Amino acid sequence: MGARLFGASVQRLEDARLVTGRGRYVDDIHPAGVVHAAFVRSSLAHGLIQSIDTSVARTMPGVLAVYVMSDFAAFASGPLPQLAPHPLIQGPITYEPLASGEVRHVGEAIAMVLATSRAEAEDAAERINLDIEPLPVAADLAHALDPDAPKARSERADNRLATLKTAFGDVAGTFARADHVLKETFTVHRGGCHSMETRGVIATFDADDRRLEMWTSSQSPYLVRRNLASYFGLDESAVRVRAPDVGGGFGPKAAVYPEEAAVALAAMMTGKPVKWIEDRSEHFLATTQQRDQIWELEVAASNDGRLLGVRGRCLHDNGAYAPYGAILPATALGSFPGPYALEALDISIDIVLTNLVPTTPVRGASRPSVAFVLERLADRVARHLGLPREEIRRRSFIRVEQMPYVTGTKARDGSPISYDSGDYTAALNLVLDKIDADGFAARRAEAASRGKLLGLGLASCVEDTGLGPFEGATVRVSSRGRVIVTTGAASQGQGHQTTLAQIAADALGVSLENVSVEAADSGKFPLGISTIASRVAVTAGSSVELAAQQVRRKALKTASHLLEAAEDDLEIENGVVFVKGASDVKVTLATLAQSLAGTAGMRLPGGIEPDLAATAYFESTALTFAHGSNACEVEVDPETGDVRITRYVVAHDCGRLINPLIVDGQIRGGVIHGIGNALYERMIHDDQGQPLTATYADYLLPMASEMPNIEIYHLESPSPRNPLGVKGAGEGGTIPAAACVISAIEDAIGPGGTFLRHHPISFEEVAGLIDTRTI
Amino acid sequence: MKAAAFHYHDPRTREDLMGLLGRLDDLKLLAGGQSLMPMMNFRIVAPTHLVDLNRVDGLGGISRQGAEVRFGALTRQREVKASEIVANDLPILTEALDHVGHVQTRSRGTIGGSCCHLDPSAEIPAIAALYDAIFEIGGPDGTREVGYADWHLGMLTSALDEREVLEGIRFKPWQPADAGHGWGFYEYARRHGDFAIAGAGCLVDISDQGTIERIATVVMGVDAVPVRLREAEAALVGARPDRTAIAALVEAARSIDAMTDPQVSATYRRRLAGVVTERAVLAAFQRSGITQ
């Protein structure tokens, strides 16, 4: 064996292509005769469609067709199937491809124009007259469950979609016996995903074969296939869905959207290829977001600073539809108790319907929100007891000798959750050491001499990763000796082409350049779930390992026949199988593949099954838990309230690292996402559900000019729950980041300032907090 | 987000341009396009005719003309930023340009385009206000010149008639070679390159006796147009450049009738107006070489 690629910071194989503009995204695909779609969307957050006048639009230059929902009657009717059914949700609470009766948020698609160019389609869309009777709007989460609140959906009795609960321990007893019980209300807000590539769909339909083919910028091409095949009454084998290069997903592209169904229906209606590329305005209006949760919590703590219990409730803004079931609020429940060894927990979440675009997971899903409230509660107890923030954590964390640690909570399938491995205190101590917490007082004094306030922030988290059941993989050696890995797991830029190739290359003794990874094409690989929940390294990575090891064994067995040597005496290096100690007795993987590809009239060697290939589906039956601690320093200008993050240090443990370079990139991008949530990103709607921050002039994304250098240190606690020992790394950067930044701002303002209960925090608010603090 | 259909015109000479201006109705002039193109793509603006100025001969360039510095209206912001003439004669403009968008937008955006669009937070019009710049306007019926006060009529509104084009802008530098001259610029935006929530510029000449001979202070982003603090300026002539002088200007800045929006209150804008004014004036006083 040569040097192992697993664990090496090899350059990403996909980058040369992507950064030189040779990526192939949905909009780069140009089927012959393609026509372009534009949607007419609701300008009201809630209303009843009275009439849709398309008469002028139909006569406009370049227009092929104008559709409303009733035009699709020959192919489909009613709402789309529920993507992730939940027993507590009576539904489906899903979209129709085009709204036909009630519209429930600004931006909901109502009509569709097909034209020879997008510009012409938009010209015609402007000339469609909608008559929508306004209905009362539910846009205020805090009051949406009040008895007299406007209803977001007329057919329901109220705005409560469902209430989820999790609990363990003697809650009443723990709180009764605790030395201290503190109560706080937190409001957390997150925005959208804002991937560089917006959504996009192409559909073609062969009316003779009744075959639908789609390209979609999706994290879940197989869920799109399942959902649309079911909706259209087609066999899944008659629907091929591909996700080509995808320019970022971050969660919202995991959902199945009404536009995907509408574009497919337009292709069925016309027999022509139909393309729709979401523009940035549509992305603000119609791509799922995350937005608000309001948490009312109590924490029980002991005199010596141990967190004993947490109880309370959360109001969760669901938006007007639940295309994704209850996954986002359920993820919140699954994020407790974080790194804390709580005796008791009792949390309920009310899923609240509002007349806003639906919420679905955005990087980290609800985990960053739960990390925020837990870390704030830990800081609150520290303030109350006058103890250092890190001491509360050291005394309350689950200890390494308690692993595996049964938390008391349940997984989505009802099984008890247990943390598999990790030393949480070690991560905390590492990050404090690396940020030089001991030298902070001196740095604060230096900043004060310049008129600035310096603050140190701290936050930790535990992250469930590797969500089941599976992503499968086929590993095949081609007749030229090339290793082809095929998987259903879609990539949106995470570097799967590299990491999966590293695993296969190690197993088969070939160089990285001799491995190709093909993904996310239901025509090439039969099954897939979704690239969500930091799960692909665990699921697809393990499947590649299992399949590649099977191929290795088959190659050795075949070679043993051809070389007349015992399998144990064989080794593979650089694509050649040879006898140990007699390297001239050899056969290439290419030759082995050819021999198993069969020759007319000849027997296969040793009666081995044809095809030097294997398929594996590693089933991830238990979550594996990554963790980390972050620390940062912020410098606050007391006159403007301006907050600059001057240092940011991450200690992160995602088990064994396949490629540290890629993990670092995931963490760095994730932290920046969290900083955006803490300081910049705010999706504001008015009381009529009208978005007020629907351009990048008003919705502020974090930009490079404001970002600190992010220092990353890895711990490696291998997971015992998969063959590679890996844990997910896609969200661990984001989860504690907002909590860390807010903690630092609070520290900068000082003990005379208000305890901070929300994010994002504006610099205007910071200025006000500095003015009102007591010194 | 595709622009509505329009007729595109690509004149190469001033004569052709004036011919189009005389002949066409409902037209927009395209300079760097950093504001106009997004507005067209959003269909906020949908002109029948788009007249592209980018290949018209003679609309660009930076030159000294007597005591003034002249900019052709189509001079790119990046070119202004890199100009040695500007760095020497109008250094506050060089510094202010750091805050005008980003390198990419400055490579296309023009000094004239910014002065015609007149965003309330735009730096270049604010510097033009500071210098009482002269705007050279051309049209099929001849040319005319107006001072800044007659150029900037209101929010996003210039003195330009639909059949006119801004051809050049002239700034008269103060006494940059003299030891008694100082300048300062400070702005606050949440992210670098964003439109400022508040910004301020200050020019000052200090006499041999150490008193203020002449001072100009402008505050931008707070009201719909840049605000010159003229009363406070006049009252400070003959005063010493000290904390009291700064406080008078800060007080004037804080009194501006500030705008409000969903993310920034008028109260915070006024607070920042004071902060940026204090920092800009302090920098100007320090640069004048008279520290008190």
PDB file of N, CA and C in Angstrom, chain A residues 118-119 122-123 126 279-281 452 637-644 680 682 684 692-693 695-703 705-706 763-764 767-768 771, chain B residues 1-5 41-44 46 102 186 188-195 197 254 261-269 271-272 274-276 278-279:
ATOM      1  N   ARG A 118     -36.705  34.239 -21.520  1.00  0.00           N
ATOM      2  CA  ARG A 118     -37.148  34.600 -20.184  1.00  0.00           C
ATOM      3  C   ARG A 118     -37.662  36.046 -20.170  1.00  0.00           C
ATOM      4  N   ALA A 119     -36.976  36.920 -20.912  1.00  0.00           N
ATOM      5  CA  ALA A 119     -37.396  38.329 -20.906  1.00  0.00           C
ATOM      6  C   ALA A 119     -38.819  38.451 -21.448  1.00  0.00           C
ATOM      7  N   GLU A 122     -41.257  37.274 -18.929  1.00  0.00           N
ATOM      8  CA  GLU A 122     -41.490  38.281 -17.878  1.00  0.00           C
ATOM      9  C   GLU A 122     -42.345  39.440 -18.413  1.00  0.00           C
ATOM     10  N   ASP A 123     -42.127  39.816 -19.670  1.00  0.00           N
ATOM     11  CA  ASP A 123     -42.981  40.864 -20.269  1.00  0.00           C
ATOM     12  C   ASP A 123     -44.453  40.452 -20.169  1.00  0.00           C
ATOM     13  N   GLU A 126     -46.008  40.306 -16.619  1.00  0.00           N
ATOM     14  CA  GLU A 126     -46.411  41.630 -16.120  1.00  0.00           C
ATOM     15  C   GLU A 126     -47.826  41.995 -16.543  1.00  0.00           C
ATOM     16  N   ASP A 279     -34.809  33.756 -10.177  1.00  0.00           N
ATOM     17  CA  ASP A 279     -33.974  34.947 -10.032  1.00  0.00           C
ATOM     18  C   ASP A 279     -33.876  35.318  -8.560  1.00  0.00           C
ATOM     19  N   ARG A 280     -32.994  36.273  -8.267  1.00  0.00           N
ATOM     20  CA  ARG A 280     -32.703  36.534  -6.851  1.00  0.00           C
ATOM     21  C   ARG A 280     -33.918  37.099  -6.131  1.00  0.00           C
ATOM     22  N   SER A 281     -34.753  37.843  -6.830  1.00  0.00           N
ATOM     23  CA  SER A 281     -35.963  38.340  -6.175  1.00  0.00           C
ATOM     24  C   SER A 281     -36.870  37.186  -5.780  1.00  0.00           C
ATOM     25  N   LYS A 452     -11.847  51.617  22.962  1.00  0.00           N
ATOM     26  CA  LYS A 452     -12.649  50.494  22.470  1.00  0.00           C
ATOM     27  C   LYS A 452     -12.926  49.487  23.588  1.00  0.00           C
ATOM     28  N   ASP A 637     -16.957  49.582  19.223  1.00  0.00           N
ATOM     29  CA  ASP A 637     -16.788  51.035  19.244  1.00  0.00           C
ATOM     30  C   ASP A 637     -17.976  51.609  20.021  1.00  0.00           C
ATOM     31  N   PRO A 638     -17.747  52.148  21.222  1.00  0.00           N
ATOM     32  CA  PRO A 638     -18.888  52.559  22.049  1.00  0.00           C
ATOM     33  C   PRO A 638     -19.656  53.732  21.451  1.00  0.00           C
ATOM     34  N   GLU A 639     -19.051  54.464  20.541  1.00  0.00           N
ATOM     35  CA  GLU A 639     -19.754  55.620  19.972  1.00  0.00           C
ATOM     36  C   GLU A 639     -20.717  55.195  18.861  1.00  0.00           C
ATOM     37  N   THR A 640     -20.302  54.237  18.031  1.00  0.00           N
ATOM     38  CA  THR A 640     -21.156  53.808  16.921  1.00  0.00           C
ATOM     39  C   THR A 640     -21.907  52.512  17.231  1.00  0.00           C
ATOM     40  N   GLY A 641     -21.435  51.770  18.223  1.00  0.00           N
ATOM     41  CA  GLY A 641     -21.983  50.441  18.479  1.00  0.00           C
ATOM     42  C   GLY A 641     -21.414  49.381  17.557  1.00  0.00           C
ATOM     43  N   ASP A 642     -20.481  49.767  16.735  1.00  0.00           N
ATOM     44  CA  ASP A 642     -19.898  48.847  15.754  1.00  0.00           C
ATOM     45  C   ASP A 642     -19.189  47.687  16.444  1.00  0.00           C
ATOM     46  N   VAL A 643     -19.414  46.477  15.905  1.00  0.00           N
ATOM     47  CA  VAL A 643     -18.789  45.274  16.448  1.00  0.00           C
ATOM     48  C   VAL A 643     -17.888  44.680  15.380  1.00  0.00           C
ATOM     49  N   ARG A 644     -16.623  44.539  15.672  1.00  0.00           N
ATOM     50  CA  ARG A 644     -15.703  43.836  14.767  1.00  0.00           C
ATOM     51  C   ARG A 644     -15.163  42.621  15.493  1.00  0.00           C
ATOM     52  N   TYR A 680     -25.648  40.257  11.066  1.00  0.00           N
ATOM     53  CA  TYR A 680     -25.998  40.894   9.798  1.00  0.00           C
ATOM     54  C   TYR A 680     -27.358  40.478   9.233  1.00  0.00           C
ATOM     55  N   ARG A 682     -31.003  39.618   8.518  1.00  0.00           N
ATOM     56  CA  ARG A 682     -32.279  39.851   9.171  1.00  0.00           C
ATOM     57  C   ARG A 682     -33.346  39.955   8.082  1.00  0.00           C
ATOM     58  N   ILE A 684     -36.788  40.830   7.365  1.00  0.00           N
ATOM     59  CA  ILE A 684     -37.841  41.586   8.031  1.00  0.00           C
ATOM     60  C   ILE A 684     -39.116  41.548   7.184  1.00  0.00           C
ATOM     61  N   LEU A 692     -39.522  43.223   3.741  1.00  0.00           N
ATOM     62  CA  LEU A 692     -38.932  44.562   3.640  1.00  0.00           C
ATOM     63  C   LEU A 692     -37.441  44.509   3.333  1.00  0.00           C
ATOM     64  N   THR A 693     -36.870  43.333   3.334  1.00  0.00           N
ATOM     65  CA  THR A 693     -35.423  43.206   3.093  1.00  0.00           C
ATOM     66  C   THR A 693     -35.196  42.161   2.005  1.00  0.00           C
ATOM     67  N   THR A 695     -33.655  42.532  -1.000  1.00  0.00           N
ATOM     68  CA  THR A 695     -32.512  42.678  -1.916  1.00  0.00           C
ATOM     69  C   THR A 695     -31.248  42.649  -1.061  1.00  0.00           C
ATOM     70  N   TYR A 696     -30.117  42.474  -1.712  1.00  0.00           N
ATOM     71  CA  TYR A 696     -28.863  42.438  -0.953  1.00  0.00           C
ATOM     72  C   TYR A 696     -28.410  43.819  -0.504  1.00  0.00           C
ATOM     73  N   ALA A 697     -29.125  44.869  -0.892  1.00  0.00           N
ATOM     74  CA  ALA A 697     -28.848  46.182  -0.303  1.00  0.00           C
ATOM     75  C   ALA A 697     -29.421  46.251   1.103  1.00  0.00           C
ATOM     76  N   ASP A 698     -30.491  45.504   1.349  1.00  0.00           N
ATOM     77  CA  ASP A 698     -31.179  45.560   2.638  1.00  0.00           C
ATOM     78  C   ASP A 698     -30.926  44.323   3.493  1.00  0.00           C
ATOM     79  N   TYR A 699     -30.768  43.186   2.849  1.00  0.00           N
ATOM     80  CA  TYR A 699     -30.478  41.939   3.558  1.00  0.00           C
ATOM     81  C   TYR A 699     -28.968  41.766   3.513  1.00  0.00           C
ATOM     82  N   LEU A 700     -28.337  41.895   4.663  1.00  0.00           N
ATOM     83  CA  LEU A 700     -26.874  41.960   4.686  1.00  0.00           C
ATOM     84  C   LEU A 700     -26.281  40.580   4.919  1.00  0.00           C
ATOM     85  N   LEU A 701     -25.555  40.096   3.923  1.00  0.00           N
ATOM     86  CA  LEU A 701     -24.793  38.869   4.102  1.00  0.00           C
ATOM     87  C   LEU A 701     -23.426  39.230   4.675  1.00  0.00           C
ATOM     88  N   PRO A 702     -22.843  38.319   5.444  1.00  0.00           N
ATOM     89  CA  PRO A 702     -21.479  38.590   5.910  1.00  0.00           C
ATOM     90  C   PRO A 702     -20.527  38.643   4.716  1.00  0.00           C
ATOM     91  N   MET A 703     -19.638  39.612   4.711  1.00  0.00           N
ATOM     92  CA  MET A 703     -18.709  39.728   3.586  1.00  0.00           C
ATOM     93  C   MET A 703     -17.266  39.606   4.085  1.00  0.00           C
ATOM     94  N   SER A 705     -14.768  41.389   3.921  1.00  0.00           N
ATOM     95  CA  SER A 705     -14.142  42.558   4.537  1.00  0.00           C
ATOM     96  C   SER A 705     -14.374  42.612   6.047  1.00  0.00           C
ATOM     97  N   GLU A 706     -15.431  42.006   6.527  1.00  0.00           N
ATOM     98  CA  GLU A 706     -15.745  42.059   7.954  1.00  0.00           C
ATOM     99  C   GLU A 706     -15.346  40.782   8.693  1.00  0.00           C
ATOM    100  N   PHE A 763     -26.046  46.974  15.322  1.00  0.00           N
ATOM    101  CA  PHE A 763     -25.066  47.840  15.962  1.00  0.00           C
ATOM    102  C   PHE A 763     -25.771  49.026  16.623  1.00  0.00           C
ATOM    103  N   GLU A 764     -26.951  49.353  16.101  1.00  0.00           N
ATOM    104  CA  GLU A 764     -27.759  50.385  16.760  1.00  0.00           C
ATOM    105  C   GLU A 764     -28.160  49.919  18.170  1.00  0.00           C
ATOM    106  N   ALA A 767     -25.156  50.086  20.482  1.00  0.00           N
ATOM    107  CA  ALA A 767     -24.904  51.461  20.935  1.00  0.00           C
ATOM    108  C   ALA A 767     -25.851  51.811  22.080  1.00  0.00           C
ATOM    109  N   GLY A 768     -27.111  51.418  21.946  1.00  0.00           N
ATOM    110  CA  GLY A 768     -28.086  51.701  22.999  1.00  0.00           C
ATOM    111  C   GLY A 768     -27.754  50.969  24.292  1.00  0.00           C
ATOM    112  N   ASP A 771     -25.036  52.730  26.095  1.00  0.00           N
ATOM    113  CA  ASP A 771     -25.516  53.962  26.737  1.00  0.00           C
ATOM    114  C   ASP A 771     -26.248  53.676  28.047  1.00  0.00           C
TER     115      ASP A 771
ATOM    116  N   MET B   1     -36.503  39.155 -13.481  1.00  0.00           N
ATOM    117  CA  MET B   1     -35.405  40.103 -13.307  1.00  0.00           C
ATOM    118  C   MET B   1     -34.670  40.324 -14.617  1.00  0.00           C
ATOM    119  N   LYS B   2     -35.440  40.384 -15.679  1.00  0.00           N
ATOM    120  CA  LYS B   2     -34.855  40.762 -16.971  1.00  0.00           C
ATOM    121  C   LYS B   2     -35.458  42.105 -17.330  1.00  0.00           C
ATOM    122  N   ALA B   3     -34.636  42.982 -17.880  1.00  0.00           N
ATOM    123  CA  ALA B   3     -35.128  44.308 -18.242  1.00  0.00           C
ATOM    124  C   ALA B   3     -36.224  44.194 -19.288  1.00  0.00           C
ATOM    125  N   ALA B   4     -37.173  45.137 -19.234  1.00  0.00           N
ATOM    126  CA  ALA B   4     -38.161  45.231 -20.309  1.00  0.00           C
ATOM    127  C   ALA B   4     -37.437  45.631 -21.596  1.00  0.00           C
ATOM    128  N   ALA B   5     -38.050  45.333 -22.712  1.00  0.00           N
ATOM    129  CA  ALA B   5     -37.408  45.619 -24.006  1.00  0.00           C
ATOM    130  C   ALA B   5     -37.149  47.119 -24.146  1.00  0.00           C
ATOM    131  N   ASN B  41     -33.305  45.972 -14.489  1.00  0.00           N
ATOM    132  CA  ASN B  41     -33.615  44.551 -14.313  1.00  0.00           C
ATOM    133  C   ASN B  41     -34.756  44.336 -13.323  1.00  0.00           C
ATOM    134  N   PHE B  42     -34.837  45.196 -12.330  1.00  0.00           N
ATOM    135  CA  PHE B  42     -35.982  45.155 -11.410  1.00  0.00           C
ATOM    136  C   PHE B  42     -37.235  45.764 -12.052  1.00  0.00           C
ATOM    137  N   ARG B  43     -37.084  46.342 -13.222  1.00  0.00           N
ATOM    138  CA  ARG B  43     -38.166  47.032 -13.929  1.00  0.00           C
ATOM    139  C   ARG B  43     -38.697  48.219 -13.115  1.00  0.00           C
ATOM    140  N   ILE B  44     -37.845  48.779 -12.254  1.00  0.00           N
ATOM    141  CA  ILE B  44     -38.192  50.046 -11.603  1.00  0.00           C
ATOM    142  C   ILE B  44     -38.117  51.138 -12.665  1.00  0.00           C
ATOM    143  N   ALA B  46     -37.974  51.580 -16.920  1.00  0.00           N
ATOM    144  CA  ALA B  46     -38.168  50.869 -18.197  1.00  0.00           C
ATOM    145  C   ALA B  46     -38.200  51.895 -19.335  1.00  0.00           C
ATOM    146  N   HIS B 102     -16.953  48.668  -4.409  1.00  0.00           N
ATOM    147  CA  HIS B 102     -15.802  47.789  -4.361  1.00  0.00           C
ATOM    148  C   HIS B 102     -14.997  47.968  -5.641  1.00  0.00           C
ATOM    149  N   TYR B 186     -14.747  60.657   7.070  1.00  0.00           N
ATOM    150  CA  TYR B 186     -15.045  59.474   7.874  1.00  0.00           C
ATOM    151  C   TYR B 186     -16.460  59.042   7.561  1.00  0.00           C
ATOM    152  N   TYR B 188     -19.468  55.724   8.233  1.00  0.00           N
ATOM    153  CA  TYR B 188     -19.801  54.505   8.922  1.00  0.00           C
ATOM    154  C   TYR B 188     -20.850  53.733   8.126  1.00  0.00           C
ATOM    155  N   ALA B 189     -20.470  52.531   7.748  1.00  0.00           N
ATOM    156  CA  ALA B 189     -21.396  51.592   7.102  1.00  0.00           C
ATOM    157  C   ALA B 189     -21.262  50.275   7.844  1.00  0.00           C
ATOM    158  N   ARG B 190     -22.314  49.456   7.842  1.00  0.00           N
ATOM    159  CA  ARG B 190     -22.234  48.199   8.581  1.00  0.00           C
ATOM    160  C   ARG B 190     -21.201  47.275   7.953  1.00  0.00           C
ATOM    161  N   ARG B 191     -21.109  47.320   6.618  1.00  0.00           N
ATOM    162  CA  ARG B 191     -20.096  46.521   5.945  1.00  0.00           C
ATOM    163  C   ARG B 191     -19.325  47.454   5.021  1.00  0.00           C
ATOM    164  N   HIS B 192     -18.040  47.212   4.846  1.00  0.00           N
ATOM    165  CA  HIS B 192     -17.242  48.065   3.984  1.00  0.00           C
ATOM    166  C   HIS B 192     -17.822  48.053   2.568  1.00  0.00           C
ATOM    167  N   GLY B 193     -17.973  49.235   2.011  1.00  0.00           N
ATOM    168  CA  GLY B 193     -18.476  49.326   0.643  1.00  0.00           C
ATOM    169  C   GLY B 193     -19.970  49.493   0.555  1.00  0.00           C
ATOM    170  N   ASP B 194     -20.687  49.275   1.671  1.00  0.00           N
ATOM    171  CA  ASP B 194     -22.133  49.529   1.665  1.00  0.00           C
ATOM    172  C   ASP B 194     -22.388  51.029   1.572  1.00  0.00           C
ATOM    173  N   PHE B 195     -23.598  51.373   1.161  1.00  0.00           N
ATOM    174  CA  PHE B 195     -24.001  52.761   1.285  1.00  0.00           C
ATOM    175  C   PHE B 195     -23.914  53.140   2.760  1.00  0.00           C
ATOM    176  N   ILE B 197     -24.435  54.645   6.418  1.00  0.00           N
ATOM    177  CA  ILE B 197     -25.539  55.141   7.243  1.00  0.00           C
ATOM    178  C   ILE B 197     -25.298  56.635   7.487  1.00  0.00           C
ATOM    179  N   ARG B 254     -25.960  66.773  14.338  1.00  0.00           N
ATOM    180  CA  ARG B 254     -26.985  66.029  15.078  1.00  0.00           C
ATOM    181  C   ARG B 254     -28.361  66.650  14.912  1.00  0.00           C
ATOM    182  N   ASP B 261     -35.463  54.012   8.307  1.00  0.00           N
ATOM    183  CA  ASP B 261     -35.818  52.865   7.464  1.00  0.00           C
ATOM    184  C   ASP B 261     -35.976  51.661   8.384  1.00  0.00           C
ATOM    185  N   PRO B 262     -36.428  50.508   7.849  1.00  0.00           N
ATOM    186  CA  PRO B 262     -36.732  49.384   8.742  1.00  0.00           C
ATOM    187  C   PRO B 262     -35.556  48.928   9.603  1.00  0.00           C
ATOM    188  N   GLN B 263     -34.341  49.260   9.216  1.00  0.00           N
ATOM    189  CA  GLN B 263     -33.208  48.750   9.980  1.00  0.00           C
ATOM    190  C   GLN B 263     -32.448  49.836  10.731  1.00  0.00           C
ATOM    191  N   VAL B 264     -32.638  51.099  10.371  1.00  0.00           N
ATOM    192  CA  VAL B 264     -31.863  52.177  10.991  1.00  0.00           C
ATOM    193  C   VAL B 264     -32.818  53.307  11.357  1.00  0.00           C
ATOM    194  N   SER B 265     -32.877  53.633  12.644  1.00  0.00           N
ATOM    195  CA  SER B 265     -33.789  54.689  13.087  1.00  0.00           C
ATOM    196  C   SER B 265     -33.174  56.062  12.846  1.00  0.00           C
ATOM    197  N   ALA B 266     -34.024  57.083  12.852  1.00  0.00           N
ATOM    198  CA  ALA B 266     -33.538  58.457  12.710  1.00  0.00           C
ATOM    199  C   ALA B 266     -32.634  58.824  13.882  1.00  0.00           C
ATOM    200  N   THR B 267     -32.971  58.326  15.071  1.00  0.00           N
ATOM    201  CA  THR B 267     -32.164  58.621  16.271  1.00  0.00           C
ATOM    202  C   THR B 267     -30.721  58.130  16.095  1.00  0.00           C
ATOM    203  N   TYR B 268     -30.595  56.897  15.603  1.00  0.00           N
ATOM    204  CA  TYR B 268     -29.254  56.329  15.418  1.00  0.00           C
ATOM    205  C   TYR B 268     -28.508  57.068  14.306  1.00  0.00           C
ATOM    206  N   ARG B 269     -29.240  57.439  13.247  1.00  0.00           N
ATOM    207  CA  ARG B 269     -28.596  58.189  12.168  1.00  0.00           C
ATOM    208  C   ARG B 269     -28.029  59.514  12.693  1.00  0.00           C
ATOM    209  N   ARG B 271     -27.194  60.160  15.786  1.00  0.00           N
ATOM    210  CA  ARG B 271     -26.040  59.840  16.637  1.00  0.00           C
ATOM    211  C   ARG B 271     -24.789  59.658  15.775  1.00  0.00           C
ATOM    212  N   LEU B 272     -24.953  58.865  14.697  1.00  0.00           N
ATOM    213  CA  LEU B 272     -23.796  58.612  13.826  1.00  0.00           C
ATOM    214  C   LEU B 272     -23.370  59.883  13.101  1.00  0.00           C
ATOM    215  N   GLY B 274     -23.275  62.761  14.288  1.00  0.00           N
ATOM    216  CA  GLY B 274     -22.376  63.429  15.217  1.00  0.00           C
ATOM    217  C   GLY B 274     -21.015  62.758  15.271  1.00  0.00           C
ATOM    218  N   VAL B 275     -21.018  61.428  15.335  1.00  0.00           N
ATOM    219  CA  VAL B 275     -19.750  60.696  15.451  1.00  0.00           C
ATOM    220  C   VAL B 275     -18.889  60.905  14.211  1.00  0.00           C
ATOM    221  N   VAL B 276     -19.481  60.749  13.042  1.00  0.00           N
ATOM    222  CA  VAL B 276     -18.665  60.848  11.818  1.00  0.00           C
ATOM    223  C   VAL B 276     -18.183  62.288  11.615  1.00  0.00           C
ATOM    224  N   GLU B 278     -17.540  64.469  14.016  1.00  0.00           N
ATOM    225  CA  GLU B 278     -16.450  64.673  14.973  1.00  0.00           C
ATOM    226  C   GLU B 278     -15.146  64.082  14.437  1.00  0.00           C
ATOM    227  N   ARG B 279     -15.238  62.876  13.904  1.00  0.00           N
ATOM    228  CA  ARG B 279     -14.012  62.189  13.455  1.00  0.00           C
ATOM    229  C   ARG B 279     -13.446  62.841  12.193  1.00  0.00           C
TER     230      ARG B 279
END
